[in-house]
Short mmCIF file of C-alpha atoms in Angstrom, two decimals:
data_model
loop_
_atom_site.label_atom_id
_atom_site.label_comp_id
_atom_site.label_asym_id
_atom_site.label_seq_id
_atom_site.Cartn_x
_atom_site.Cartn_y
_atom_site.Cartn_z
CA UNK A 1 0.00 0.00 0.00
CA UNK A 2 1.06 3.57 -0.73
CA UNK A 3 0.29 5.45 2.46
CA UNK A 4 -0.16 9.16 3.29
CA UNK A 5 3.02 11.19 3.27
CA UNK A 6 4.10 9.89 -0.14
CA UNK A 7 3.76 11.81 -3.41
CA UNK A 8 1.15 11.02 -6.04
CA UNK A 9 1.64 12.14 -9.64
CA UNK A 10 -1.21 13.55 -11.73
CA UNK A 11 -0.99 13.87 -15.52
CA UNK A 12 -3.42 16.63 -16.39
CA UNK A 13 -4.34 19.83 -14.63
CA UNK A 14 -8.05 20.36 -15.28
CA UNK A 15 -10.97 20.19 -12.86
CA UNK A 16 -10.80 16.41 -12.48
CA UNK A 17 -7.15 16.68 -11.50
CA UNK A 18 -8.01 19.54 -9.16
CA UNK A 19 -10.64 17.54 -7.27
CA UNK A 20 -8.31 14.53 -7.12
CA UNK A 21 -5.61 16.81 -5.69
CA UNK A 22 -7.94 18.14 -3.00
CA UNK A 23 -8.95 14.60 -2.01
CA UNK A 24 -5.34 13.37 -1.96
CA UNK A 25 -4.06 16.29 0.09
CA UNK A 26 -6.95 15.93 2.52
CA UNK A 27 -5.83 12.34 3.06
CA UNK A 28 -2.28 13.50 3.73
CA UNK A 29 -0.57 12.82 0.41
CA UNK A 30 1.60 15.21 -1.55
CA UNK A 31 0.61 15.80 -5.18
CA UNK A 32 2.82 16.61 -8.17
CA UNK A 33 0.89 17.78 -11.26
CA UNK A 34 2.24 17.80 -14.81
CA UNK A 35 0.33 20.06 -17.18
CA UNK A 36 1.43 22.47 -19.93
CA UNK A 37 -1.00 25.18 -18.75
CA UNK A 38 0.76 27.47 -16.28
CA UNK A 39 -2.59 28.38 -14.70
CA UNK A 40 -4.09 24.90 -14.57
CA UNK A 41 -6.77 24.42 -11.88
CA UNK A 42 -5.06 21.31 -10.49
CA UNK A 43 -1.61 22.86 -10.61
CA UNK A 44 -2.74 25.69 -8.37
CA UNK A 45 -3.97 23.22 -5.73
CA UNK A 46 -1.03 20.80 -5.86
CA UNK A 47 2.12 20.80 -3.77
CA UNK A 48 4.00 21.39 -7.00
CA UNK A 49 3.10 22.00 -10.63
CA UNK A 50 5.48 20.96 -13.40
CA UNK A 51 4.64 23.43 -16.15
CA UNK A 52 5.78 21.36 -19.15
CA UNK A 53 4.56 19.30 -22.10
CA UNK A 54 3.49 15.72 -21.42
CA UNK A 55 6.46 14.45 -23.39
CA UNK A 56 9.06 16.67 -21.71
CA UNK A 57 11.97 14.40 -20.73
CA UNK A 58 13.04 16.43 -17.67
CA UNK A 59 9.48 16.62 -16.30
CA UNK A 60 8.97 12.88 -16.73
CA UNK A 61 12.25 12.19 -14.93
CA UNK A 62 11.03 14.35 -12.04
CA UNK A 63 7.73 12.47 -11.83
CA UNK A 64 9.38 9.06 -12.02
CA UNK A 65 11.92 9.94 -9.33
CA UNK A 66 9.56 11.66 -6.89
CA UNK A 67 6.19 9.91 -7.19
CA UNK A 68 5.09 6.62 -5.64
CA UNK A 69 2.41 6.20 -8.33
CA UNK A 70 1.17 8.23 -11.30
CA UNK A 71 -2.41 8.55 -12.57
CA UNK A 72 -4.29 10.52 -15.21
CA UNK A 73 -7.27 12.87 -15.40
CA UNK A 74 -8.07 12.34 -19.09
CA UNK A 75 -7.67 9.52 -21.57
CA UNK A 76 -5.62 11.19 -24.28
CA UNK A 77 -2.28 11.42 -22.50
CA UNK A 78 0.27 10.24 -25.11
CA UNK A 79 0.95 6.50 -24.79
CA UNK A 80 4.70 7.17 -24.99
CA UNK A 81 4.46 9.34 -21.85
CA UNK A 82 2.75 6.55 -19.91
CA UNK A 83 5.17 3.90 -21.16
CA UNK A 84 8.21 6.04 -20.30
CA UNK A 85 6.96 6.58 -16.74
CA UNK A 86 5.94 2.94 -16.30
CA UNK A 87 9.55 1.82 -16.67
CA UNK A 88 10.33 3.47 -13.32
CA UNK A 89 7.09 4.04 -11.41
CA UNK A 90 3.63 2.39 -11.28
CA UNK A 91 1.20 4.07 -13.69
CA UNK A 92 -2.49 3.41 -12.91
CA UNK A 93 -4.35 2.99 -15.17
CA UNK A 94 -1.65 1.54 -17.43
CA UNK A 95 -1.09 2.55 -21.04
CA UNK A 96 -2.50 -0.79 -22.23
CA UNK A 97 -5.75 -0.17 -20.35
CA UNK A 98 -6.18 3.21 -22.08
CA UNK A 99 -5.41 1.93 -25.57
CA UNK A 100 -8.98 0.88 -26.33
CA UNK A 101 -10.51 4.08 -24.98
CA UNK A 102 -8.46 6.52 -27.07
CA UNK A 103 -10.23 5.58 -30.31
CA UNK A 104 -14.00 5.13 -30.69
CA UNK A 105 -13.65 2.37 -33.24
CA UNK A 106 -11.31 0.30 -31.09
CA UNK A 107 -13.45 1.04 -28.05
CA UNK A 108 -16.71 -0.16 -29.58
CA UNK A 109 -15.07 -3.22 -31.10
CA UNK A 110 -13.59 -4.08 -27.70
CA UNK A 111 -16.97 -3.64 -26.00
CA UNK A 112 -18.60 -6.02 -28.46
CA UNK A 113 -15.79 -8.55 -27.95
CA UNK A 114 -16.96 -8.79 -24.33
CA UNK A 115 -20.44 -9.83 -25.44
CA UNK A 116 -21.95 -6.40 -24.70
CA UNK A 117 -24.17 -4.44 -27.07
CA UNK A 118 -23.54 -1.05 -28.67
CA UNK A 119 -25.52 0.97 -31.19
CA UNK A 120 -24.86 -0.23 -34.77
CA UNK A 121 -21.64 1.41 -36.05
CA UNK A 122 -18.97 1.27 -38.72
CA UNK A 123 -15.44 2.67 -38.79
CA UNK A 124 -14.94 5.27 -41.54
CA UNK A 125 -11.57 6.30 -42.98
CA UNK A 126 -12.60 7.88 -46.30
CA UNK A 127 -15.45 9.82 -47.86
CA UNK A 128 -16.45 6.79 -49.95
CA UNK A 129 -16.54 4.65 -46.80
CA UNK A 130 -18.74 7.27 -45.12
CA UNK A 131 -21.36 6.93 -47.86
CA UNK A 132 -21.20 3.15 -47.86
CA UNK A 133 -21.34 2.98 -44.05
CA UNK A 134 -24.60 4.91 -44.00
CA UNK A 135 -26.28 2.12 -45.94
CA UNK A 136 -24.99 -0.44 -43.44
CA UNK A 137 -25.69 1.50 -40.26
CA UNK A 138 -28.99 3.03 -41.34
CA UNK A 139 -30.34 6.47 -40.65
CA UNK A 140 -30.63 8.64 -38.77
CA UNK A 141 -26.96 8.44 -37.81
CA UNK A 142 -24.20 10.51 -36.31
CA UNK A 143 -20.60 10.77 -37.51
CA UNK A 144 -18.06 11.10 -34.70
CA UNK A 145 -14.33 11.69 -34.79
CA UNK A 146 -12.63 8.50 -33.66
CA UNK A 147 -10.28 10.41 -31.36
CA UNK A 148 -10.30 13.64 -29.33
CA UNK A 149 -14.03 14.22 -29.42
CA UNK A 150 -15.90 15.08 -26.21
CA UNK A 151 -18.88 17.11 -24.97
CA UNK A 152 -20.52 16.92 -28.38
CA UNK A 153 -17.44 18.24 -30.22
CA UNK A 154 -16.42 16.48 -33.41
CA UNK A 155 -19.89 15.03 -33.99
CA UNK A 156 -22.27 15.71 -36.87
CA UNK A 157 -25.80 14.27 -37.32
CA UNK A 158 -26.40 12.84 -40.82
CA UNK A 159 -29.54 11.62 -42.54
CA UNK A 160 -28.35 10.51 -45.97
CA UNK A 161 -25.27 8.99 -47.65
CA UNK A 162 -24.31 12.32 -49.23
CA UNK A 163 -24.59 14.01 -45.84
CA UNK A 164 -22.27 11.38 -44.36
CA UNK A 165 -19.68 12.15 -47.05
CA UNK A 166 -19.98 15.90 -46.44
CA UNK A 167 -19.73 15.44 -42.67
CA UNK A 168 -16.58 13.33 -43.05
CA UNK A 169 -14.97 16.02 -45.19
CA UNK A 170 -16.01 18.79 -42.78
CA UNK A 171 -14.35 16.91 -39.90
CA UNK A 172 -11.07 17.08 -41.80
CA UNK A 173 -11.02 13.60 -43.28
CA UNK A 174 -9.76 12.05 -40.04
CA UNK A 175 -10.82 8.53 -38.99
CA UNK A 176 -14.40 8.52 -37.72
CA UNK A 177 -17.15 6.23 -36.51
CA UNK A 178 -20.61 6.35 -38.08
CA UNK A 179 -23.16 5.31 -35.48
CA UNK A 180 -26.89 4.70 -35.76
CA UNK A 181 -28.93 7.13 -33.66
CA UNK A 182 -31.08 4.88 -31.54
CA UNK A 183 -34.52 5.74 -30.19
CA UNK A 184 -33.38 6.90 -26.79
CA UNK A 185 -35.41 6.63 -23.60
CA UNK A 186 -32.63 7.54 -21.16
CA UNK A 187 -28.88 7.88 -20.72
CA UNK A 188 -27.27 6.48 -17.58
CA UNK A 189 -23.76 5.95 -16.25
CA UNK A 190 -21.93 3.80 -13.73
CA UNK A 191 -18.83 5.01 -11.90
CA UNK A 192 -16.69 2.23 -10.47
CA UNK A 193 -13.24 1.61 -9.03
CA UNK A 194 -11.00 -1.39 -9.63
CA UNK A 195 -8.05 -2.01 -7.35
CA UNK A 196 -4.60 -3.47 -7.76
CA UNK A 197 -5.99 -6.86 -6.69
CA UNK A 198 -8.82 -6.85 -9.27
CA UNK A 199 -11.57 -6.13 -6.74
CA UNK A 200 -14.23 -3.66 -7.88
CA UNK A 201 -16.85 -1.45 -6.28
CA UNK A 202 -19.66 0.48 -8.00
CA UNK A 203 -21.46 3.71 -7.17
CA UNK A 204 -25.23 4.13 -7.56
CA UNK A 205 -26.36 4.50 -11.17
CA UNK A 206 -26.78 8.08 -12.40
CA UNK A 207 -29.43 9.24 -14.87
CA UNK A 208 -27.97 11.85 -17.22
CA UNK A 209 -29.63 14.65 -19.16
CA UNK A 210 -27.60 16.38 -21.90
CA UNK A 211 -27.96 19.69 -23.67
CA UNK A 212 -26.13 20.27 -26.97
CA UNK A 213 -24.05 17.17 -26.33
CA UNK A 214 -22.83 18.35 -22.90
CA UNK A 215 -24.00 16.84 -19.63
CA UNK A 216 -26.45 19.22 -18.01
CA UNK A 217 -27.86 17.27 -15.08
CA UNK A 218 -27.27 13.96 -13.28
CA UNK A 219 -30.07 12.49 -11.18
CA UNK A 220 -29.27 9.90 -8.51
CA UNK A 221 -30.67 7.38 -7.96
CA UNK A 222 -31.49 6.93 -11.63
CA UNK A 223 -35.15 6.35 -12.39
CA UNK A 224 -34.58 2.84 -13.76
CA UNK A 225 -35.63 -0.63 -12.73
CA UNK A 226 -33.39 -2.63 -10.42
CA UNK A 227 -32.84 -5.09 -13.27
CA UNK A 228 -31.56 -2.29 -15.52
CA UNK A 229 -29.31 -0.92 -12.78
CA UNK A 230 -27.91 -4.39 -12.07
CA UNK A 231 -27.25 -5.04 -15.78
CA UNK A 232 -25.40 -1.72 -16.08
CA UNK A 233 -23.23 -2.47 -13.06
CA UNK A 234 -22.45 -5.96 -14.36
CA UNK A 235 -21.49 -4.57 -17.78
CA UNK A 236 -19.25 -1.92 -16.22
CA UNK A 237 -17.50 -4.55 -14.13
CA UNK A 238 -16.97 -6.74 -17.20
CA UNK A 239 -15.40 -3.82 -19.05
CA UNK A 240 -13.07 -2.97 -16.15
CA UNK A 241 -11.97 -6.59 -15.94
CA UNK A 242 -11.50 -6.82 -19.70
CA UNK A 243 -9.24 -3.76 -19.62
CA UNK A 244 -7.34 -5.11 -16.60
CA UNK A 245 -8.02 -1.65 -15.24
CA UNK A 246 -6.69 -0.10 -12.06
CA UNK A 247 -8.19 3.17 -10.93
CA UNK A 248 -11.49 5.02 -11.19
CA UNK A 249 -13.59 4.86 -14.36
CA UNK A 250 -17.09 5.44 -15.71
CA UNK A 251 -19.18 3.67 -18.34
CA UNK A 252 -21.98 5.50 -20.15
CA UNK A 253 -25.05 3.64 -21.42
CA UNK A 254 -28.08 4.22 -23.62
CA UNK A 255 -31.44 2.74 -22.68
CA UNK A 256 -33.59 2.54 -25.81
CA UNK A 257 -37.34 3.01 -25.96
CA UNK A 258 -37.50 -0.78 -26.40
CA UNK A 259 -35.70 -1.22 -23.08
CA UNK A 260 -32.37 -2.39 -24.54
CA UNK A 261 -29.17 -1.49 -22.66
CA UNK A 262 -26.36 -0.33 -24.98
CA UNK A 263 -22.85 0.68 -23.97
CA UNK A 264 -22.07 4.15 -25.31
CA UNK A 265 -18.60 5.15 -24.07
CA UNK A 266 -15.90 4.31 -21.55
CA UNK A 267 -14.30 7.13 -19.56
CA UNK A 268 -11.06 5.85 -17.96
CA UNK A 269 -11.04 8.48 -15.22
CA UNK A 270 -13.40 10.21 -12.78
CA UNK A 271 -16.50 11.38 -14.61
CA UNK A 272 -18.68 14.46 -14.70
CA UNK A 273 -21.71 12.34 -13.83
CA UNK A 274 -19.91 11.17 -10.68
CA UNK A 275 -19.54 14.62 -9.17
CA UNK A 276 -22.61 13.98 -7.04
CA UNK A 277 -20.44 11.67 -4.93
CA UNK A 278 -18.63 14.69 -3.48
CA UNK A 279 -21.70 15.63 -1.46
CA UNK A 280 -24.04 12.65 -1.44
CA UNK A 281 -21.87 9.55 -0.86
CA UNK A 282 -19.80 8.35 2.06
CA UNK A 283 -16.73 8.35 -0.22
CA UNK A 284 -16.31 10.65 -3.22
CA UNK A 285 -15.13 9.34 -6.58
CA UNK A 286 -11.91 11.31 -6.14
CA UNK A 287 -11.05 9.80 -2.77
CA UNK A 288 -11.86 6.42 -4.31
CA UNK A 289 -9.43 7.17 -7.13
CA UNK A 290 -6.72 7.79 -4.53
CA UNK A 291 -7.60 4.57 -2.72
CA UNK A 292 -7.63 2.49 -5.91
CA UNK A 293 -4.24 3.61 -7.25
CA UNK A 294 -2.63 3.40 -3.80
CA UNK A 295 -3.81 -0.15 -3.11
CA UNK A 296 -5.95 0.91 -0.15
CA UNK A 297 -9.26 -0.72 0.84
CA UNK A 298 -12.20 0.86 -0.95
CA UNK A 299 -14.32 3.48 0.76
CA UNK A 300 -18.06 3.04 1.24
CA UNK A 301 -20.01 4.05 -1.90
CA UNK A 302 -23.34 4.29 -0.11
CA UNK A 303 -25.70 7.07 -1.22
CA UNK A 304 -26.62 9.21 1.79
CA UNK A 305 -29.38 11.18 0.10
CA UNK A 306 -31.10 11.55 -3.27
CA UNK A 307 -29.16 14.17 -5.21
CA UNK A 308 -29.14 16.17 -8.43
CA UNK A 309 -25.92 17.55 -9.93
CA UNK A 310 -26.09 20.44 -12.42
CA UNK A 311 -23.19 21.59 -14.60
CA UNK A 312 -22.29 25.29 -14.76
CA UNK A 313 -20.98 26.23 -18.20
CA UNK A 314 -19.23 29.41 -19.23
CA UNK A 315 -22.42 30.61 -20.97
CA UNK A 316 -23.71 31.65 -17.53
CA UNK A 317 -20.92 34.25 -17.31
CA UNK A 318 -21.99 36.08 -20.52
CA UNK A 319 -23.34 39.06 -18.56
CA UNK A 320 -20.85 38.82 -15.68
CA UNK A 321 -20.63 36.67 -12.58
CA UNK A 322 -23.76 34.59 -11.92
CA UNK A 323 -25.94 35.58 -8.98
CA UNK A 324 -24.60 33.10 -6.43
CA UNK A 325 -26.93 34.48 -3.75
CA UNK A 326 -29.76 32.66 -5.54
CA UNK A 327 -27.93 29.40 -4.91
CA UNK A 328 -26.80 30.08 -1.37
CA UNK A 329 -30.40 30.84 -0.41
CA UNK A 330 -30.97 27.08 -0.61
CA UNK A 331 -29.36 25.37 2.40
CA UNK A 332 -29.25 21.95 0.70
CA UNK A 333 -27.37 23.26 -2.38
CA UNK A 334 -23.60 22.76 -2.62
CA UNK A 335 -21.49 24.88 -5.01
CA UNK A 336 -18.20 23.70 -6.56
CA UNK A 337 -16.23 26.12 -8.78
CA UNK A 338 -13.15 24.93 -10.63
CA UNK A 339 -10.89 27.98 -10.47
CA UNK A 340 -10.73 28.56 -14.24
CA UNK A 341 -9.59 32.04 -15.17
CA UNK A 342 -11.64 32.46 -18.34
CA UNK A 343 -15.31 31.60 -18.90
CA UNK A 344 -16.15 30.49 -22.44
CA UNK A 345 -19.40 29.12 -23.89
CA UNK A 346 -19.56 25.37 -23.35
CA UNK A 347 -16.62 25.37 -20.91
CA UNK A 348 -17.26 23.59 -17.60
CA UNK A 349 -16.69 26.19 -14.92
CA UNK A 350 -18.23 24.36 -11.98
CA UNK A 351 -21.26 22.45 -10.77
CA UNK A 352 -23.71 22.40 -7.91
CA UNK A 353 -25.52 19.60 -6.13
CA UNK A 354 -28.89 19.69 -4.41
CA UNK A 355 -29.74 17.07 -1.78
CA UNK A 356 -33.08 16.12 -0.29
CA UNK A 357 -35.37 13.29 0.78
CA UNK A 358 -37.76 13.39 -2.20
CA UNK A 359 -36.08 12.95 -5.60
CA UNK A 360 -38.75 14.74 -7.65
CA UNK A 361 -38.65 17.72 -5.29
CA UNK A 362 -34.86 17.80 -5.52
CA UNK A 363 -35.08 17.85 -9.34
CA UNK A 364 -37.52 20.78 -9.23
CA UNK A 365 -35.33 22.68 -6.77
CA UNK A 366 -32.22 22.14 -8.87
CA UNK A 367 -33.98 23.37 -12.01
CA UNK A 368 -35.24 26.45 -10.12
CA UNK A 369 -31.75 27.30 -8.86
CA UNK A 370 -30.25 26.90 -12.31
CA UNK A 371 -32.93 29.15 -13.78
CA UNK A 372 -32.21 31.83 -11.17
CA UNK A 373 -28.50 31.80 -12.03
#
């Protein structure tokens, strides 16, 4: 076990790294962050911030020499960086575990290899393939960049073969995945941790509502049947085992109007839809990330109260600072701001959670607070 007093390395300095840093320091660890942004949110909370590129040889030497273990806050850290560090220090999750999650085509193929279902899809590497794939996948469909797409970026809805060709060209001709747009009843997610010994633990299932491709609200417990929740947890555990994963991860699912459970995406890191755990669970997802990579026993994932988490995007800052007094007037609302210097439309600046005994009342209160902001 890696015990408090030792130094944990974090690759990435955004809000996920920031909340990990807070959890780790609260537990008594030191944190060393590597991020090229001199003003990174995590870097400002860490014991030390290495302001350098992820491939910088000197910075990687520092991390390898000074850290007891290294982890990540996003999936697109260069594989070479992880492999270089892994020669001298444990890296959790390992580069091999992230390989499948850095490309949508590989990810979906891997998911299907485990006997789990996804929406119909085809990998597209040319404009001609885009047209042909539409006939195979069927419309309506959505073309997604295979790599580096998130929060609705790099995704274009298409409804005809010619539109698929045009969308492929507008995305720069990079490898893509064309995916059938299923009749969607609900989106849900499961956050889980897997330890160095292969043991896993799941958090309660979250029900997720998106706006313009970005998560707007997570509702916990999700309004699903116990059978659906159990199937989602079992699928998430199968994926973690298949990846030989160590750390904290999330799996996103579609539930179709026909009741079918489809795996949408794997997030090999803490997840936006798991932010509710900061206020409503015995152990937050970020403390659990610390425990998992350090080989500690898992913390209790029990839900203490129904909860709704609402994202705060930079759009709210268009006319200046939001009216926080409207939020603080609600004693069961908890505000989390990420310390980002510049608010931009679509940029995640923070979130708030609302807790209460009655889930429908909590949803209404959260919507009222967001409207007042």
